């Protein structure tokens, strides 16, 4: 059995265990496999092990990979999620080639994605990225601005606002790690109470998925636990 297949099984088991301890239905938690820096063959190996949803951070790398897989393995029906920082002049290929975008953090980007989403495709699924740990260096809207931006996004015709995404700072222990995820969940509840129809909390990576699931994650984004350590040879 390939290492990728083995790691995928182990991660799925970790998700099941975390759901059990949180007394949650595991079917409410989707695994997004983050394939940035790993090649098309790695994605294909994961797809052959039953994984359909993949996340990418770097646009050119992602487009090359999507095209390669499309050309060599048209039998694989994959779902692509863009999860990296977005430059406003690069929105068109994102609108054309992805099913989801988790890293929308301002209205201008959302407007462009809506305008550029091809008419023959379904609306683009969107998560609003929130700067939940208050880190100046990180992208994401401030929690105080989230409602206004979310309302603006939900009015755009070619987008479907699904929920919130965050990348909290790493914390020393499980209890501390859970705090920012709990804050994101509270913000999500607040937006729903204000009338927004949201169903997605995109939170949790290889190191903190257990804490995120305990606090209500509906999508965990997992890379290194499946493909191994990344090397940024750019
Ligand atoms: C790289 C990345 C991940 C996956 O991180 P791992 O620690 O490899 O699981 C998840 N989300 C985002 C936004 C990322 O950039």
PDB file of C-alpha atoms and ligand atoms in Angstrom:
ATOM      1  CA  UNK A   1       0.000   0.000   0.000  1.00  0.00           C
ATOM      2  CA  UNK A   2       1.345   3.445  -0.871  1.00  0.00           C
ATOM      3  CA  UNK A   3       2.472   5.782   1.885  1.00  0.00           C
ATOM      4  CA  UNK A   4      -0.056   8.386   0.760  1.00  0.00           C
ATOM      5  CA  UNK A   5      -2.897   5.875   0.985  1.00  0.00           C
ATOM      6  CA  UNK A   6      -1.709   4.826   4.452  1.00  0.00           C
ATOM      7  CA  UNK A   7      -1.427   8.427   5.655  1.00  0.00           C
ATOM      8  CA  UNK A   8      -4.876   9.231   4.281  1.00  0.00           C
ATOM      9  CA  UNK A   9      -6.352   6.338   6.220  1.00  0.00           C
ATOM     10  CA  UNK A  10      -4.574   7.472   9.378  1.00  0.00           C
ATOM     11  CA  UNK A  11      -5.845  11.045   8.958  1.00  0.00           C
ATOM     12  CA  UNK A  12      -9.393   9.838   8.332  1.00  0.00           C
ATOM     13  CA  UNK A  13      -9.096   7.789  11.521  1.00  0.00           C
ATOM     14  CA  UNK A  14      -7.868  10.854  13.453  1.00  0.00           C
ATOM     15  CA  UNK A  15     -10.890  12.783  12.188  1.00  0.00           C
ATOM     16  CA  UNK A  16     -13.211   9.971  13.276  1.00  0.00           C
ATOM     17  CA  UNK A  17     -11.582   9.799  16.721  1.00  0.00           C
ATOM     18  CA  UNK A  18     -11.778  13.580  17.161  1.00  0.00           C
ATOM     19  CA  UNK A  19     -15.447  13.542  16.096  1.00  0.00           C
ATOM     20  CA  UNK A  20     -16.161  10.732  18.570  1.00  0.00           C
ATOM     21  CA  UNK A  21     -14.581  12.554  21.495  1.00  0.00           C
ATOM     22  CA  UNK A  22     -16.476  15.714  20.558  1.00  0.00           C
ATOM     23  CA  UNK A  23     -19.678  13.652  20.209  1.00  0.00           C
ATOM     24  CA  UNK A  24     -20.074  14.886  16.653  1.00  0.00           C
ATOM     25  CA  UNK A  25     -21.225  13.035  13.549  1.00  0.00           C
ATOM     26  CA  UNK A  26     -18.099  12.422  11.458  1.00  0.00           C
ATOM     27  CA  UNK A  27     -20.160  12.935   8.296  1.00  0.00           C
ATOM     28  CA  UNK A  28     -20.322  16.625   9.162  1.00  0.00           C
ATOM     29  CA  UNK A  29     -16.540  16.945   8.743  1.00  0.00           C
ATOM     30  CA  UNK A  30     -14.988  17.033   5.263  1.00  0.00           C
ATOM     31  CA  UNK A  31     -11.325  16.407   4.590  1.00  0.00           C
ATOM     32  CA  UNK A  32      -9.645  18.858   2.222  1.00  0.00           C
ATOM     33  CA  UNK A  33      -6.250  17.494   1.206  1.00  0.00           C
ATOM     34  CA  UNK A  34      -3.739  20.317   0.735  1.00  0.00           C
ATOM     35  CA  UNK A  35      -1.430  19.435  -2.145  1.00  0.00           C
ATOM     36  CA  UNK A  36       0.657  22.629  -2.448  1.00  0.00           C
ATOM     37  CA  UNK A  37       4.301  21.889  -3.359  1.00  0.00           C
ATOM     38  CA  UNK A  38       3.418  18.247  -4.124  1.00  0.00           C
ATOM     39  CA  UNK A  39       3.146  17.121  -7.731  1.00  0.00           C
ATOM     40  CA  UNK A  40       0.350  15.742  -9.879  1.00  0.00           C
ATOM     41  CA  UNK A  41       1.410  12.156  -9.134  1.00  0.00           C
ATOM     42  CA  UNK A  42       0.899  12.728  -5.413  1.00  0.00           C
ATOM     43  CA  UNK A  43      -2.590  14.117  -6.059  1.00  0.00           C
ATOM     44  CA  UNK A  44      -3.389  11.163  -8.318  1.00  0.00           C
ATOM     45  CA  UNK A  45      -2.233   8.712  -5.623  1.00  0.00           C
ATOM     46  CA  UNK A  46      -4.554  10.373  -3.095  1.00  0.00           C
ATOM     47  CA  UNK A  47      -7.395  10.441  -5.637  1.00  0.00           C
ATOM     48  CA  UNK A  48      -6.935   6.730  -6.284  1.00  0.00           C
ATOM     49  CA  UNK A  49      -7.261   6.230  -2.530  1.00  0.00           C
ATOM     50  CA  UNK A  50     -10.702   7.837  -2.675  1.00  0.00           C
ATOM     51  CA  UNK A  51      -9.934  11.521  -2.034  1.00  0.00           C
ATOM     52  CA  UNK A  52     -11.712  14.037  -4.293  1.00  0.00           C
ATOM     53  CA  UNK A  53     -11.176  17.492  -2.746  1.00  0.00           C
ATOM     54  CA  UNK A  54      -7.780  19.209  -2.989  1.00  0.00           C
ATOM     55  CA  UNK A  55      -6.532  22.580  -1.750  1.00  0.00           C
ATOM     56  CA  UNK A  56      -3.871  24.725  -3.413  1.00  0.00           C
ATOM     57  CA  UNK A  57      -2.142  27.964  -2.364  1.00  0.00           C
ATOM     58  CA  UNK A  58      -0.068  29.063  -5.334  1.00  0.00           C
ATOM     59  CA  UNK A  59      -1.998  29.907  -8.477  1.00  0.00           C
ATOM     60  CA  UNK A  60       0.473  29.009 -11.230  1.00  0.00           C
ATOM     61  CA  UNK A  61       1.476  25.763  -9.557  1.00  0.00           C
ATOM     62  CA  UNK A  62      -2.193  24.883  -9.090  1.00  0.00           C
ATOM     63  CA  UNK A  63      -3.141  25.620 -12.704  1.00  0.00           C
ATOM     64  CA  UNK A  64      -0.252  23.504 -14.019  1.00  0.00           C
ATOM     65  CA  UNK A  65      -1.292  20.632 -11.770  1.00  0.00           C
ATOM     66  CA  UNK A  66      -4.993  20.884 -12.633  1.00  0.00           C
ATOM     67  CA  UNK A  67      -4.183  20.903 -16.369  1.00  0.00           C
ATOM     68  CA  UNK A  68      -1.765  17.988 -16.108  1.00  0.00           C
ATOM     69  CA  UNK A  69      -4.260  15.850 -14.210  1.00  0.00           C
ATOM     70  CA  UNK A  70      -7.078  16.844 -16.529  1.00  0.00           C
ATOM     71  CA  UNK A  71      -5.010  15.803 -19.550  1.00  0.00           C
ATOM     72  CA  UNK A  72      -3.604  12.557 -18.153  1.00  0.00           C
ATOM     73  CA  UNK A  73      -6.468  11.378 -15.944  1.00  0.00           C
ATOM     74  CA  UNK A  74      -9.755  12.740 -17.294  1.00  0.00           C
ATOM     75  CA  UNK A  75     -11.480   9.908 -15.400  1.00  0.00           C
ATOM     76  CA  UNK A  76     -10.737  11.601 -12.050  1.00  0.00           C
ATOM     77  CA  UNK A  77     -13.466  14.052 -11.058  1.00  0.00           C
ATOM     78  CA  UNK A  78     -11.645  16.289  -8.590  1.00  0.00           C
ATOM     79  CA  UNK A  79     -12.819  19.325  -6.663  1.00  0.00           C
ATOM     80  CA  UNK A  80     -10.316  22.189  -6.369  1.00  0.00           C
ATOM     81  CA  UNK A  81     -10.219  24.669  -3.485  1.00  0.00           C
ATOM     82  CA  UNK A  82      -8.064  27.805  -3.582  1.00  0.00           C
ATOM     83  CA  UNK A  83      -6.759  28.529  -0.062  1.00  0.00           C
ATOM     84  CA  UNK A  84      -3.830  30.929  -0.614  1.00  0.00           C
ATOM     85  CA  UNK A  85      -3.426  34.703  -0.654  1.00  0.00           C
ATOM     86  CA  UNK A  86      -5.180  36.328  -3.645  1.00  0.00           C
ATOM     87  CA  UNK A  87      -3.819  39.200  -5.704  1.00  0.00           C
ATOM     88  CA  UNK A  88      -6.616  41.218  -7.273  1.00  0.00           C
ATOM     89  CA  UNK A  89      -5.128  40.924 -10.774  1.00  0.00           C
ATOM     90  CA  UNK A  90      -5.142  37.095 -10.501  1.00  0.00           C
ATOM     91  CA  UNK A  91      -8.802  36.514  -9.765  1.00  0.00           C
ATOM     92  CA  UNK A  92      -9.905  35.438 -13.258  1.00  0.00           C
ATOM     93  CA  UNK A  93      -8.126  32.051 -13.406  1.00  0.00           C
ATOM     94  CA  UNK A  94      -9.310  31.357  -9.855  1.00  0.00           C
ATOM     95  CA  UNK A  95     -12.915  32.082 -10.867  1.00  0.00           C
ATOM     96  CA  UNK A  96     -12.488  29.838 -13.915  1.00  0.00           C
ATOM     97  CA  UNK A  97     -10.705  26.817 -12.449  1.00  0.00           C
ATOM     98  CA  UNK A  98     -11.779  26.361  -8.843  1.00  0.00           C
ATOM     99  CA  UNK A  99     -14.915  25.141  -7.072  1.00  0.00           C
ATOM    100  CA  UNK A 100     -14.209  26.850  -3.764  1.00  0.00           C
ATOM    101  CA  UNK A 101     -12.153  29.805  -2.505  1.00  0.00           C
ATOM    102  CA  UNK A 102     -11.420  29.834   1.247  1.00  0.00           C
ATOM    103  CA  UNK A 103      -9.181  32.892   1.341  1.00  0.00           C
ATOM    104  CA  UNK A 104     -11.431  35.789   0.384  1.00  0.00           C
ATOM    105  CA  UNK A 105     -10.639  38.609   2.785  1.00  0.00           C
ATOM    106  CA  UNK A 106     -12.026  41.727   1.120  1.00  0.00           C
ATOM    107  CA  UNK A 107     -15.061  42.768  -0.838  1.00  0.00           C
ATOM    108  CA  UNK A 108     -13.115  43.879  -3.910  1.00  0.00           C
ATOM    109  CA  UNK A 109     -11.737  40.359  -4.449  1.00  0.00           C
ATOM    110  CA  UNK A 110     -15.227  38.888  -4.051  1.00  0.00           C
ATOM    111  CA  UNK A 111     -16.669  41.342  -6.592  1.00  0.00           C
ATOM    112  CA  UNK A 112     -14.053  40.386  -9.156  1.00  0.00           C
ATOM    113  CA  UNK A 113     -14.569  36.661  -8.569  1.00  0.00           C
ATOM    114  CA  UNK A 114     -18.320  37.098  -9.031  1.00  0.00           C
ATOM    115  CA  UNK A 115     -17.896  39.122 -12.238  1.00  0.00           C
ATOM    116  CA  UNK A 116     -15.397  36.629 -13.633  1.00  0.00           C
ATOM    117  CA  UNK A 117     -17.145  33.385 -12.711  1.00  0.00           C
ATOM    118  CA  UNK A 118     -18.067  31.742 -16.051  1.00  0.00           C
ATOM    119  CA  UNK A 119     -21.828  31.617 -16.654  1.00  0.00           C
ATOM    120  CA  UNK A 120     -21.809  27.878 -17.429  1.00  0.00           C
ATOM    121  CA  UNK A 121     -20.329  26.990 -14.030  1.00  0.00           C
ATOM    122  CA  UNK A 122     -22.275  26.836 -10.758  1.00  0.00           C
ATOM    123  CA  UNK A 123     -21.748  29.711  -8.307  1.00  0.00           C
ATOM    124  CA  UNK A 124     -18.281  29.751  -6.743  1.00  0.00           C
ATOM    125  CA  UNK A 125     -18.309  28.601  -3.094  1.00  0.00           C
ATOM    126  CA  UNK A 126     -16.682  31.153  -0.807  1.00  0.00           C
ATOM    127  CA  UNK A 127     -15.334  31.267   2.723  1.00  0.00           C
ATOM    128  CA  UNK A 128     -14.506  34.609   4.265  1.00  0.00           C
ATOM    129  CA  UNK A 129     -11.069  34.441   5.878  1.00  0.00           C
ATOM    130  CA  UNK A 130     -11.001  35.972   9.355  1.00  0.00           C
ATOM    131  CA  UNK A 131      -7.941  37.188  11.227  1.00  0.00           C
ATOM    132  CA  UNK A 132      -9.052  35.551  14.447  1.00  0.00           C
ATOM    133  CA  UNK A 133      -5.785  35.606  16.397  1.00  0.00           C
ATOM    134  CA  UNK A 134      -5.297  39.307  15.756  1.00  0.00           C
ATOM    135  CA  UNK A 135      -1.952  38.765  14.037  1.00  0.00           C
ATOM    136  CA  UNK A 136      -0.944  41.847  12.063  1.00  0.00           C
ATOM    137  CA  UNK A 137       1.066  39.771   9.583  1.00  0.00           C
ATOM    138  CA  UNK A 138      -1.823  37.490   8.651  1.00  0.00           C
ATOM    139  CA  UNK A 139      -4.513  38.093   6.099  1.00  0.00           C
ATOM    140  CA  UNK A 140      -8.190  37.978   6.915  1.00  0.00           C
ATOM    141  CA  UNK A 141     -10.878  40.480   7.877  1.00  0.00           C
ATOM    142  CA  UNK A 142     -11.021  41.622  11.467  1.00  0.00           C
ATOM    143  CA  UNK A 143     -13.841  39.937  13.398  1.00  0.00           C
ATOM    144  CA  UNK A 144     -15.481  43.344  13.880  1.00  0.00           C
ATOM    145  CA  UNK A 145     -15.720  43.800  10.106  1.00  0.00           C
ATOM    146  CA  UNK A 146     -16.816  40.271   9.262  1.00  0.00           C
ATOM    147  CA  UNK A 147     -20.586  40.833   9.274  1.00  0.00           C
ATOM    148  CA  UNK A 148     -20.488  43.796   6.890  1.00  0.00           C
ATOM    149  CA  UNK A 149     -18.128  42.060   4.455  1.00  0.00           C
ATOM    150  CA  UNK A 150     -20.079  38.798   4.637  1.00  0.00           C
ATOM    151  CA  UNK A 151     -23.332  40.624   3.840  1.00  0.00           C
ATOM    152  CA  UNK A 152     -21.724  42.319   0.855  1.00  0.00           C
ATOM    153  CA  UNK A 153     -20.343  39.011  -0.440  1.00  0.00           C
ATOM    154  CA  UNK A 154     -23.637  37.195   0.008  1.00  0.00           C
ATOM    155  CA  UNK A 155     -25.311  39.749  -2.279  1.00  0.00           C
ATOM    156  CA  UNK A 156     -23.003  38.944  -5.212  1.00  0.00           C
ATOM    157  CA  UNK A 157     -24.792  36.916  -7.898  1.00  0.00           C
ATOM    158  CA  UNK A 158     -22.135  34.408  -8.966  1.00  0.00           C
ATOM    159  CA  UNK A 159     -20.844  33.533  -5.498  1.00  0.00           C
ATOM    160  CA  UNK A 160     -22.269  31.380  -2.738  1.00  0.00           C
ATOM    161  CA  UNK A 161     -20.963  32.436   0.662  1.00  0.00           C
ATOM    162  CA  UNK A 162     -20.593  29.208   2.634  1.00  0.00           C
ATOM    163  CA  UNK A 163     -18.839  30.262   5.827  1.00  0.00           C
ATOM    164  CA  UNK A 164     -15.647  31.319   7.549  1.00  0.00           C
ATOM    165  CA  UNK A 165     -12.011  30.268   7.409  1.00  0.00           C
ATOM    166  CA  UNK A 166      -9.110  30.981   9.771  1.00  0.00           C
ATOM    167  CA  UNK A 167      -5.470  30.035  10.276  1.00  0.00           C
ATOM    168  CA  UNK A 168      -4.849  30.661  13.993  1.00  0.00           C
ATOM    169  CA  UNK A 169      -1.403  30.894  15.538  1.00  0.00           C
ATOM    170  CA  UNK A 170       0.038  27.661  16.923  1.00  0.00           C
ATOM    171  CA  UNK A 171      -0.479  27.470  20.680  1.00  0.00           C
ATOM    172  CA  UNK A 172       1.288  25.474  23.340  1.00  0.00           C
ATOM    173  CA  UNK A 173      -1.498  23.194  24.489  1.00  0.00           C
ATOM    174  CA  UNK A 174      -4.846  21.849  23.398  1.00  0.00           C
ATOM    175  CA  UNK A 175      -6.946  24.162  25.584  1.00  0.00           C
ATOM    176  CA  UNK A 176      -5.174  27.269  24.274  1.00  0.00           C
ATOM    177  CA  UNK A 177      -5.344  25.929  20.740  1.00  0.00           C
ATOM    178  CA  UNK A 178      -9.104  25.605  20.993  1.00  0.00           C
ATOM    179  CA  UNK A 179      -9.723  29.244  21.959  1.00  0.00           C
ATOM    180  CA  UNK A 180      -9.387  30.866  18.491  1.00  0.00           C
ATOM    181  CA  UNK A 181     -11.457  28.087  16.909  1.00  0.00           C
ATOM    182  CA  UNK A 182     -14.164  28.705  19.504  1.00  0.00           C
ATOM    183  CA  UNK A 183     -14.044  32.419  18.663  1.00  0.00           C
ATOM    184  CA  UNK A 184     -14.451  31.687  14.961  1.00  0.00           C
ATOM    185  CA  UNK A 185     -17.419  29.430  15.728  1.00  0.00           C
ATOM    186  CA  UNK A 186     -19.015  32.172  17.850  1.00  0.00           C
ATOM    187  CA  UNK A 187     -18.584  34.648  14.997  1.00  0.00           C
ATOM    188  CA  UNK A 188     -20.145  32.096  12.619  1.00  0.00           C
ATOM    189  CA  UNK A 189     -23.158  31.792  14.970  1.00  0.00           C
ATOM    190  CA  UNK A 190     -23.433  35.576  15.090  1.00  0.00           C
ATOM    191  CA  UNK A 191     -23.492  35.846  11.290  1.00  0.00           C
ATOM    192  CA  UNK A 192     -26.115  33.124  11.073  1.00  0.00           C
ATOM    193  CA  UNK A 193     -28.216  34.872  13.685  1.00  0.00           C
ATOM    194  CA  UNK A 194     -28.006  37.977  11.493  1.00  0.00           C
ATOM    195  CA  UNK A 195     -29.656  35.981   8.691  1.00  0.00           C
ATOM    196  CA  UNK A 196     -26.730  34.701   6.612  1.00  0.00           C
ATOM    197  CA  UNK A 197     -27.137  31.098   5.482  1.00  0.00           C
ATOM    198  CA  UNK A 198     -23.754  29.630   6.318  1.00  0.00           C
ATOM    199  CA  UNK A 199     -22.831  25.955   6.704  1.00  0.00           C
ATOM    200  CA  UNK A 200     -19.026  25.884   6.654  1.00  0.00           C
ATOM    201  CA  UNK A 201     -16.291  26.402   9.240  1.00  0.00           C
ATOM    202  CA  UNK A 202     -12.985  25.811   7.435  1.00  0.00           C
ATOM    203  CA  UNK A 203     -10.499  25.399  10.261  1.00  0.00           C
ATOM    204  CA  UNK A 204      -7.838  22.942  11.391  1.00  0.00           C
ATOM    205  CA  UNK A 205      -4.580  21.786   9.772  1.00  0.00           C
ATOM    206  CA  UNK A 206      -2.250  18.829  10.430  1.00  0.00           C
ATOM    207  CA  UNK A 207      -1.081  20.128  13.806  1.00  0.00           C
ATOM    208  CA  UNK A 208      -4.379  21.403  15.207  1.00  0.00           C
ATOM    209  CA  UNK A 209      -7.177  19.385  13.581  1.00  0.00           C
ATOM    210  CA  UNK A 210      -8.287  17.788  16.859  1.00  0.00           C
ATOM    211  CA  UNK A 211      -8.822  21.175  18.517  1.00  0.00           C
ATOM    212  CA  UNK A 212     -10.610  22.504  15.431  1.00  0.00           C
ATOM    213  CA  UNK A 213     -12.956  19.506  15.262  1.00  0.00           C
ATOM    214  CA  UNK A 214     -13.709  19.847  18.981  1.00  0.00           C
ATOM    215  CA  UNK A 215     -14.831  23.422  18.256  1.00  0.00           C
ATOM    216  CA  UNK A 216     -17.008  22.606  15.272  1.00  0.00           C
ATOM    217  CA  UNK A 217     -14.864  22.518  12.111  1.00  0.00           C
ATOM    218  CA  UNK A 218     -16.788  21.288   9.063  1.00  0.00           C
ATOM    219  CA  UNK A 219     -13.750  21.284   6.752  1.00  0.00           C
ATOM    220  CA  UNK A 220     -10.221  20.477   7.928  1.00  0.00           C
ATOM    221  CA  UNK A 221      -7.369  21.351   5.551  1.00  0.00           C
ATOM    222  CA  UNK A 222      -4.622  18.759   5.840  1.00  0.00           C
ATOM    223  CA  UNK A 223      -1.321  18.679   3.939  1.00  0.00           C
ATOM    224  CA  UNK A 224       1.829  17.446   5.652  1.00  0.00           C
ATOM    225  CA  UNK A 225       0.108  14.649   7.615  1.00  0.00           C
ATOM    226  CA  UNK A 226      -0.703  13.116   4.223  1.00  0.00           C
ATOM    227  CA  UNK A 227       2.153  14.050   1.893  1.00  0.00           C
ATOM    228  CA  UNK A 228       4.999  14.570   4.372  1.00  0.00           C
ATOM    229  CA  UNK A 229       7.145  17.629   5.018  1.00  0.00           C
ATOM    230  CA  UNK A 230       7.029  20.339   2.383  1.00  0.00           C
ATOM    231  CA  UNK A 231      10.182  21.671   0.768  1.00  0.00           C
ATOM    232  CA  UNK A 232       9.932  25.161  -0.643  1.00  0.00           C
ATOM    233  CA  UNK A 233      12.471  24.935  -3.441  1.00  0.00           C
ATOM    234  CA  UNK A 234      11.360  28.044  -5.296  1.00  0.00           C
TER     235      UNK A 234
HETATM  236  C1  LIG B   1      -0.518  24.682   3.876  1.00  0.00           C
HETATM  237  C2  LIG B   1      -1.874  24.981   4.381  1.00  0.00           C
HETATM  238  C3  LIG B   1      -2.631  23.999   5.037  1.00  0.00           C
HETATM  239  C4  LIG B   1      -2.114  22.610   5.359  1.00  0.00           C
HETATM  240  O1  LIG B   1      -1.165  22.685   6.367  1.00  0.00           O
HETATM  241  P1  LIG B   1      -0.510  21.342   6.997  1.00  0.00           P
HETATM  242  O2  LIG B   1       0.125  21.825   8.222  1.00  0.00           O
HETATM  243  O3  LIG B   1       0.463  20.866   5.963  1.00  0.00           O
HETATM  244  O4  LIG B   1      -1.592  20.387   7.210  1.00  0.00           O
HETATM  245  C5  LIG B   1      -3.923  24.328   5.414  1.00  0.00           C
HETATM  246  N1  LIG B   1      -4.450  25.553   5.182  1.00  0.00           N
HETATM  247  C6  LIG B   1      -3.749  26.521   4.566  1.00  0.00           C
HETATM  248  C7  LIG B   1      -4.383  27.843   4.333  1.00  0.00           C
HETATM  249  C8  LIG B   1      -2.441  26.262   4.158  1.00  0.00           C
HETATM  250  O5  LIG B   1      -1.756  27.244   3.563  1.00  0.00           O
END
